[in-house]
Amino acid sequence: MSELRIAVLDVDGTLVDTNYQHALAWYRALRSLGETYPVWRIHRLIGMGGDRLPAALGGDDVEARIGDDARERWTAEFDRLIDEVAPLPGARELIEGLRERGHRVVLASSGKAKHVDHFLDLLGVRDLAEAWTTNDDVESSKPAPDLLQVALEKLGEPADAPSVLIGDSVFDVEAGKRAGMPTIVVRSGGFGDDELREAGALDVFDTPGDLAAALDRLDLA
């Protein structure tokens, strides 16, 4: 796989440990609007874009009635939790390792711009990533491939440029498959190895640091 010269990295749940904060923020937002769901069900959907999550939980009726309000309240709830977010072990080292091996690195996030900016500073990777995306860049989020294609466009590359995706969820793997990108996954998304491999994950690692240590074995450079 030495031809995979572009590395597209998911941010939330892959480089920063946000998935449980996201789940709790959605729980609080939806409950405030009269829709209460078990947190584990919400957590199983983290990695899917917020444009899809209310319908995935409660159906099209819930989306039609409260989708926009839920997303607005989710933002407020997540803002209260964002200072609790920490980088995942080896996140910056992974990006450094990819760059040292000749990869171009782009961060593919569907998060709000203010959240992405916060995480870029938290990770200290503005000098390493050539570009990044936010929810302003696409209308349809993962598992649609749009975000990954836009990430390549940010580098001035065609949609079929040889690339590898690094993510943390089955939604990343599905989006990668649709975009023609093999996907490597870290376990911080909370999905089982069997689910990730069945979805098509190329390999699975505990942390970004573990993946960084295996880059030579994977022969991605």
PDB file of C-alpha atoms in Angstrom:
ATOM      1  CA  MET A   1       0.000   0.000   0.000  1.00  0.00           C
ATOM      2  CA  SER A   2       2.970   2.271  -0.469  1.00  0.00           C
ATOM      3  CA  GLU A   3       0.993   4.342  -2.990  1.00  0.00           C
ATOM      4  CA  LEU A   4      -1.294   5.753  -0.262  1.00  0.00           C
ATOM      5  CA  ARG A   5       0.501   9.059   0.005  1.00  0.00           C
ATOM      6  CA  ILE A   6      -2.390  11.049   1.519  1.00  0.00           C
ATOM      7  CA  ALA A   7      -3.597  10.430   5.070  1.00  0.00           C
ATOM      8  CA  VAL A   8      -7.100  11.652   5.881  1.00  0.00           C
ATOM      9  CA  LEU A   9      -7.687  11.719   9.634  1.00  0.00           C
ATOM     10  CA  ASP A  10     -10.951  11.949  11.492  1.00  0.00           C
ATOM     11  CA  VAL A  11     -10.705  14.209  14.558  1.00  0.00           C
ATOM     12  CA  ASP A  12     -13.466  13.549  17.108  1.00  0.00           C
ATOM     13  CA  GLY A  13     -12.946  10.187  18.776  1.00  0.00           C
ATOM     14  CA  THR A  14      -9.813   9.513  16.738  1.00  0.00           C
ATOM     15  CA  LEU A  15      -7.398  12.245  17.808  1.00  0.00           C
ATOM     16  CA  VAL A  16      -9.365  13.773  20.700  1.00  0.00           C
ATOM     17  CA  ASP A  17     -11.361  11.828  23.297  1.00  0.00           C
ATOM     18  CA  THR A  18     -14.808  13.320  22.715  1.00  0.00           C
ATOM     19  CA  ASN A  19     -17.249  10.481  22.098  1.00  0.00           C
ATOM     20  CA  TYR A  20     -18.699  10.231  25.579  1.00  0.00           C
ATOM     21  CA  GLN A  21     -19.038  14.010  25.850  1.00  0.00           C
ATOM     22  CA  HIS A  22     -20.867  13.987  22.519  1.00  0.00           C
ATOM     23  CA  ALA A  23     -23.221  11.253  23.719  1.00  0.00           C
ATOM     24  CA  LEU A  24     -24.000  13.067  26.962  1.00  0.00           C
ATOM     25  CA  ALA A  25     -24.543  16.368  25.149  1.00  0.00           C
ATOM     26  CA  TRP A  26     -27.020  14.703  22.768  1.00  0.00           C
ATOM     27  CA  TYR A  27     -28.782  12.994  25.684  1.00  0.00           C
ATOM     28  CA  ARG A  28     -29.266  16.296  27.494  1.00  0.00           C
ATOM     29  CA  ALA A  29     -30.298  18.170  24.358  1.00  0.00           C
ATOM     30  CA  LEU A  30     -32.906  15.604  23.321  1.00  0.00           C
ATOM     31  CA  ARG A  31     -34.239  15.126  26.852  1.00  0.00           C
ATOM     32  CA  SER A  32     -34.745  18.882  27.198  1.00  0.00           C
ATOM     33  CA  LEU A  33     -37.054  18.619  24.178  1.00  0.00           C
ATOM     34  CA  GLY A  34     -39.070  15.717  25.553  1.00  0.00           C
ATOM     35  CA  GLU A  35     -37.182  12.847  23.870  1.00  0.00           C
ATOM     36  CA  THR A  36     -35.260  10.567  26.242  1.00  0.00           C
ATOM     37  CA  TYR A  37     -33.126   7.734  24.915  1.00  0.00           C
ATOM     38  CA  PRO A  38     -30.675   5.410  26.684  1.00  0.00           C
ATOM     39  CA  VAL A  39     -27.214   6.912  26.474  1.00  0.00           C
ATOM     40  CA  TRP A  40     -25.799   3.660  25.105  1.00  0.00           C
ATOM     41  CA  ARG A  41     -28.050   3.997  22.052  1.00  0.00           C
ATOM     42  CA  ILE A  42     -26.801   7.509  21.453  1.00  0.00           C
ATOM     43  CA  HIS A  43     -23.201   6.436  21.925  1.00  0.00           C
ATOM     44  CA  ARG A  44     -23.637   3.772  19.257  1.00  0.00           C
ATOM     45  CA  LEU A  45     -24.417   6.565  16.781  1.00  0.00           C
ATOM     46  CA  ILE A  46     -21.525   8.875  17.613  1.00  0.00           C
ATOM     47  CA  GLY A  47     -19.439   9.204  14.491  1.00  0.00           C
ATOM     48  CA  MET A  48     -22.563   9.736  12.426  1.00  0.00           C
ATOM     49  CA  GLY A  49     -23.160  13.393  11.618  1.00  0.00           C
ATOM     50  CA  GLY A  50     -25.527  15.439  13.729  1.00  0.00           C
ATOM     51  CA  ASP A  51     -27.629  16.051  10.631  1.00  0.00           C
ATOM     52  CA  ARG A  52     -28.546  12.342  10.758  1.00  0.00           C
ATOM     53  CA  LEU A  53     -28.550  11.452  14.444  1.00  0.00           C
ATOM     54  CA  PRO A  54     -32.040  12.550  15.610  1.00  0.00           C
ATOM     55  CA  ALA A  55     -33.700  10.610  12.785  1.00  0.00           C
ATOM     56  CA  ALA A  56     -31.492   7.586  13.439  1.00  0.00           C
ATOM     57  CA  LEU A  57     -32.631   7.599  17.063  1.00  0.00           C
ATOM     58  CA  GLY A  58     -36.297   8.461  16.785  1.00  0.00           C
ATOM     59  CA  GLY A  59     -37.250   8.385  13.137  1.00  0.00           C
ATOM     60  CA  ASP A  60     -38.121  11.061  10.625  1.00  0.00           C
ATOM     61  CA  ASP A  61     -40.891  12.429  12.857  1.00  0.00           C
ATOM     62  CA  VAL A  62     -38.400  13.330  15.596  1.00  0.00           C
ATOM     63  CA  GLU A  63     -36.130  14.970  13.051  1.00  0.00           C
ATOM     64  CA  ALA A  64     -39.030  16.972  11.602  1.00  0.00           C
ATOM     65  CA  ARG A  65     -40.299  18.103  15.021  1.00  0.00           C
ATOM     66  CA  ILE A  66     -37.123  18.880  16.942  1.00  0.00           C
ATOM     67  CA  GLY A  67     -34.068  18.159  14.786  1.00  0.00           C
ATOM     68  CA  ASP A  68     -32.901  21.738  14.403  1.00  0.00           C
ATOM     69  CA  ASP A  69     -33.651  22.597  18.029  1.00  0.00           C
ATOM     70  CA  ALA A  70     -31.815  19.480  19.197  1.00  0.00           C
ATOM     71  CA  ARG A  71     -28.719  20.404  17.211  1.00  0.00           C
ATOM     72  CA  GLU A  72     -28.770  23.922  18.641  1.00  0.00           C
ATOM     73  CA  ARG A  73     -29.118  22.625  22.182  1.00  0.00           C
ATOM     74  CA  TRP A  74     -26.472  19.977  21.556  1.00  0.00           C
ATOM     75  CA  THR A  75     -24.017  22.744  20.704  1.00  0.00           C
ATOM     76  CA  ALA A  76     -24.725  24.514  23.987  1.00  0.00           C
ATOM     77  CA  GLU A  77     -24.390  21.293  25.958  1.00  0.00           C
ATOM     78  CA  PHE A  78     -21.153  20.286  24.259  1.00  0.00           C
ATOM     79  CA  ASP A  79     -19.703  23.751  24.814  1.00  0.00           C
ATOM     80  CA  ARG A  80     -20.089  23.129  28.555  1.00  0.00           C
ATOM     81  CA  LEU A  81     -18.099  19.899  28.298  1.00  0.00           C
ATOM     82  CA  ILE A  82     -15.386  20.821  25.818  1.00  0.00           C
ATOM     83  CA  ASP A  83     -12.801  21.770  28.432  1.00  0.00           C
ATOM     84  CA  GLU A  84     -12.939  18.163  29.702  1.00  0.00           C
ATOM     85  CA  VAL A  85     -11.726  16.863  26.328  1.00  0.00           C
ATOM     86  CA  ALA A  86      -8.138  15.609  26.107  1.00  0.00           C
ATOM     87  CA  PRO A  87      -6.018  14.396  23.195  1.00  0.00           C
ATOM     88  CA  LEU A  88      -5.900  10.635  22.778  1.00  0.00           C
ATOM     89  CA  PRO A  89      -2.491   9.055  23.484  1.00  0.00           C
ATOM     90  CA  GLY A  90      -0.044   9.593  20.647  1.00  0.00           C
ATOM     91  CA  ALA A  91      -2.328  11.765  18.512  1.00  0.00           C
ATOM     92  CA  ARG A  92       0.283  14.356  17.579  1.00  0.00           C
ATOM     93  CA  GLU A  93       2.949  11.645  17.284  1.00  0.00           C
ATOM     94  CA  LEU A  94       0.804   9.845  14.732  1.00  0.00           C
ATOM     95  CA  ILE A  95       0.565  12.941  12.556  1.00  0.00           C
ATOM     96  CA  GLU A  96       4.290  13.574  12.960  1.00  0.00           C
ATOM     97  CA  GLY A  97       5.000   9.979  11.945  1.00  0.00           C
ATOM     98  CA  LEU A  98       2.832  10.262   8.863  1.00  0.00           C
ATOM     99  CA  ARG A  99       4.518  13.500   7.812  1.00  0.00           C
ATOM    100  CA  GLU A 100       7.991  12.063   8.408  1.00  0.00           C
ATOM    101  CA  ARG A 101       7.107   9.222   6.036  1.00  0.00           C
ATOM    102  CA  GLY A 102       6.086  11.594   3.273  1.00  0.00           C
ATOM    103  CA  HIS A 103       2.327  11.688   3.679  1.00  0.00           C
ATOM    104  CA  ARG A 104       0.234  14.759   3.112  1.00  0.00           C
ATOM    105  CA  VAL A 105      -2.110  15.046   6.109  1.00  0.00           C
ATOM    106  CA  VAL A 106      -5.616  16.509   6.068  1.00  0.00           C
ATOM    107  CA  LEU A 107      -8.049  16.428   8.985  1.00  0.00           C
ATOM    108  CA  ALA A 108     -11.621  15.528   8.036  1.00  0.00           C
ATOM    109  CA  SER A 109     -14.019  16.804  10.689  1.00  0.00           C
ATOM    110  CA  SER A 110     -17.730  17.497  10.468  1.00  0.00           C
ATOM    111  CA  GLY A 111     -17.567  19.433  13.733  1.00  0.00           C
ATOM    112  CA  LYS A 112     -18.454  23.056  14.148  1.00  0.00           C
ATOM    113  CA  ALA A 113     -15.656  25.417  13.190  1.00  0.00           C
ATOM    114  CA  LYS A 114     -15.213  26.704  16.745  1.00  0.00           C
ATOM    115  CA  HIS A 115     -14.848  23.142  18.035  1.00  0.00           C
ATOM    116  CA  VAL A 116     -12.383  22.187  15.300  1.00  0.00           C
ATOM    117  CA  ASP A 117     -10.311  25.289  16.094  1.00  0.00           C
ATOM    118  CA  HIS A 118     -10.286  24.324  19.774  1.00  0.00           C
ATOM    119  CA  PHE A 119      -9.080  20.805  18.964  1.00  0.00           C
ATOM    120  CA  LEU A 120      -6.390  22.007  16.559  1.00  0.00           C
ATOM    121  CA  ASP A 121      -4.970  24.132  19.356  1.00  0.00           C
ATOM    122  CA  LEU A 122      -5.394  21.336  21.915  1.00  0.00           C
ATOM    123  CA  LEU A 123      -3.475  18.936  19.677  1.00  0.00           C
ATOM    124  CA  GLY A 124      -0.947  21.538  18.536  1.00  0.00           C
ATOM    125  CA  VAL A 125      -1.109  20.344  14.922  1.00  0.00           C
ATOM    126  CA  ARG A 126      -1.700  23.487  12.892  1.00  0.00           C
ATOM    127  CA  ASP A 127       1.895  23.179  11.704  1.00  0.00           C
ATOM    128  CA  LEU A 128       1.452  19.524  10.693  1.00  0.00           C
ATOM    129  CA  ALA A 129      -1.914  19.265   8.968  1.00  0.00           C
ATOM    130  CA  GLU A 130      -2.013  20.894   5.549  1.00  0.00           C
ATOM    131  CA  ALA A 131      -5.758  21.467   5.738  1.00  0.00           C
ATOM    132  CA  TRP A 132      -8.901  20.589   7.652  1.00  0.00           C
ATOM    133  CA  THR A 133     -12.645  20.581   7.184  1.00  0.00           C
ATOM    134  CA  THR A 134     -15.642  21.604   9.302  1.00  0.00           C
ATOM    135  CA  ASN A 135     -19.386  21.131   9.076  1.00  0.00           C
ATOM    136  CA  ASP A 136     -19.506  24.271   6.924  1.00  0.00           C
ATOM    137  CA  ASP A 137     -17.842  22.351   4.101  1.00  0.00           C
ATOM    138  CA  VAL A 138     -20.500  19.684   3.452  1.00  0.00           C
ATOM    139  CA  GLU A 139     -24.252  19.169   3.533  1.00  0.00           C
ATOM    140  CA  SER A 140     -24.205  15.403   4.031  1.00  0.00           C
ATOM    141  CA  SER A 141     -22.052  13.873   6.774  1.00  0.00           C
ATOM    142  CA  LYS A 142     -20.649  10.388   7.366  1.00  0.00           C
ATOM    143  CA  PRO A 143     -21.328   7.670   6.455  1.00  0.00           C
ATOM    144  CA  ALA A 144     -21.664   9.617   3.179  1.00  0.00           C
ATOM    145  CA  PRO A 145     -18.261  10.091   1.506  1.00  0.00           C
ATOM    146  CA  ASP A 146     -18.707  13.822   0.885  1.00  0.00           C
ATOM    147  CA  LEU A 147     -16.504  14.996   3.765  1.00  0.00           C
ATOM    148  CA  LEU A 148     -13.600  12.820   2.648  1.00  0.00           C
ATOM    149  CA  GLN A 149     -13.869  14.052  -0.916  1.00  0.00           C
ATOM    150  CA  VAL A 150     -13.901  17.662   0.277  1.00  0.00           C
ATOM    151  CA  ALA A 151     -10.825  16.931   2.396  1.00  0.00           C
ATOM    152  CA  LEU A 152      -8.967  15.871  -0.745  1.00  0.00           C
ATOM    153  CA  GLU A 153     -10.202  18.967  -2.558  1.00  0.00           C
ATOM    154  CA  LYS A 154      -8.697  21.073   0.244  1.00  0.00           C
ATOM    155  CA  LEU A 155      -5.328  19.638  -0.787  1.00  0.00           C
ATOM    156  CA  GLY A 156      -5.999  20.323  -4.444  1.00  0.00           C
ATOM    157  CA  GLU A 157      -6.278  16.585  -5.101  1.00  0.00           C
ATOM    158  CA  PRO A 158      -8.877  14.678  -7.141  1.00  0.00           C
ATOM    159  CA  ALA A 159     -11.525  12.589  -5.379  1.00  0.00           C
ATOM    160  CA  ASP A 160      -9.783   9.371  -6.448  1.00  0.00           C
ATOM    161  CA  ALA A 161      -6.309  10.359  -5.192  1.00  0.00           C
ATOM    162  CA  PRO A 162      -4.671   7.382  -3.424  1.00  0.00           C
ATOM    163  CA  SER A 163      -5.454   7.907   0.252  1.00  0.00           C
ATOM    164  CA  VAL A 164      -5.865   6.118   3.562  1.00  0.00           C
ATOM    165  CA  LEU A 165      -8.465   7.102   6.153  1.00  0.00           C
ATOM    166  CA  ILE A 166      -7.862   6.889   9.901  1.00  0.00           C
ATOM    167  CA  GLY A 167     -11.002   6.907  12.032  1.00  0.00           C
ATOM    168  CA  ASP A 168     -12.721   5.394  15.050  1.00  0.00           C
ATOM    169  CA  SER A 169     -16.164   4.164  13.999  1.00  0.00           C
ATOM    170  CA  VAL A 170     -18.060   1.932  11.603  1.00  0.00           C
ATOM    171  CA  PHE A 171     -19.338   5.156  10.032  1.00  0.00           C
ATOM    172  CA  ASP A 172     -15.774   6.129   9.157  1.00  0.00           C
ATOM    173  CA  VAL A 173     -15.190   2.717   7.595  1.00  0.00           C
ATOM    174  CA  GLU A 174     -18.388   2.964   5.553  1.00  0.00           C
ATOM    175  CA  ALA A 175     -17.562   6.492   4.392  1.00  0.00           C
ATOM    176  CA  GLY A 176     -14.048   5.360   3.481  1.00  0.00           C
ATOM    177  CA  LYS A 177     -15.437   2.458   1.502  1.00  0.00           C
ATOM    178  CA  ARG A 178     -17.720   4.767  -0.448  1.00  0.00           C
ATOM    179  CA  ALA A 179     -14.829   7.154  -1.094  1.00  0.00           C
ATOM    180  CA  GLY A 180     -12.478   4.365  -2.148  1.00  0.00           C
ATOM    181  CA  MET A 181     -10.216   4.841   0.887  1.00  0.00           C
ATOM    182  CA  PRO A 182      -8.996   1.877   2.950  1.00  0.00           C
ATOM    183  CA  THR A 183      -9.618   2.659   6.603  1.00  0.00           C
ATOM    184  CA  ILE A 184      -7.554   2.021   9.729  1.00  0.00           C
ATOM    185  CA  VAL A 185      -9.421   2.375  13.011  1.00  0.00           C
ATOM    186  CA  VAL A 186      -8.623   3.125  16.639  1.00  0.00           C
ATOM    187  CA  ARG A 187     -10.783   1.557  19.350  1.00  0.00           C
ATOM    188  CA  SER A 188     -11.684   4.820  21.114  1.00  0.00           C
ATOM    189  CA  GLY A 189     -14.965   4.976  19.218  1.00  0.00           C
ATOM    190  CA  GLY A 190     -16.224   2.140  21.384  1.00  0.00           C
ATOM    191  CA  PHE A 191     -17.027  -0.297  18.584  1.00  0.00           C
ATOM    192  CA  GLY A 192     -15.999  -3.937  18.776  1.00  0.00           C
ATOM    193  CA  ASP A 193     -13.192  -5.293  16.650  1.00  0.00           C
ATOM    194  CA  ASP A 194     -15.621  -7.693  14.997  1.00  0.00           C
ATOM    195  CA  GLU A 195     -17.908  -4.836  13.951  1.00  0.00           C
ATOM    196  CA  LEU A 196     -15.052  -2.760  12.622  1.00  0.00           C
ATOM    197  CA  ARG A 197     -13.494  -5.603  10.658  1.00  0.00           C
ATOM    198  CA  GLU A 198     -16.857  -6.742   9.327  1.00  0.00           C
ATOM    199  CA  ALA A 199     -17.458  -3.184   8.119  1.00  0.00           C
ATOM    200  CA  GLY A 200     -14.155  -3.427   6.256  1.00  0.00           C
ATOM    201  CA  ALA A 201     -11.511  -1.904   8.543  1.00  0.00           C
ATOM    202  CA  LEU A 202      -8.007  -2.627   7.301  1.00  0.00           C
ATOM    203  CA  ASP A 203      -6.583  -2.839  10.829  1.00  0.00           C
ATOM    204  CA  VAL A 204      -7.520  -1.871  14.395  1.00  0.00           C
ATOM    205  CA  PHE A 205      -5.361  -0.287  17.111  1.00  0.00           C
ATOM    206  CA  ASP A 206      -5.912   0.784  20.715  1.00  0.00           C
ATOM    207  CA  THR A 207      -4.628   4.336  20.344  1.00  0.00           C
ATOM    208  CA  PRO A 208      -3.164   6.736  17.782  1.00  0.00           C
ATOM    209  CA  GLY A 209       0.192   6.105  19.456  1.00  0.00           C
ATOM    210  CA  ASP A 210      -0.078   2.367  18.836  1.00  0.00           C
ATOM    211  CA  LEU A 211      -0.851   3.065  15.204  1.00  0.00           C
ATOM    212  CA  ALA A 212       2.091   5.469  15.008  1.00  0.00           C
ATOM    213  CA  ALA A 213       4.387   2.711  16.275  1.00  0.00           C
ATOM    214  CA  ALA A 214       3.106   0.364  13.562  1.00  0.00           C
ATOM    215  CA  LEU A 215       3.440   2.678  10.557  1.00  0.00           C
ATOM    216  CA  ASP A 216       6.527   0.946   9.201  1.00  0.00           C
ATOM    217  CA  ARG A 217       4.870  -2.459   9.501  1.00  0.00           C
ATOM    218  CA  LEU A 218       1.810  -1.192   7.655  1.00  0.00           C
ATOM    219  CA  ASP A 219       4.030   0.167   4.866  1.00  0.00           C
ATOM    220  CA  LEU A 220       1.847   3.203   4.297  1.00  0.00           C
ATOM    221  CA  ALA A 221       4.787   5.483   3.605  1.00  0.00           C
TER     222      ALA A 221
END
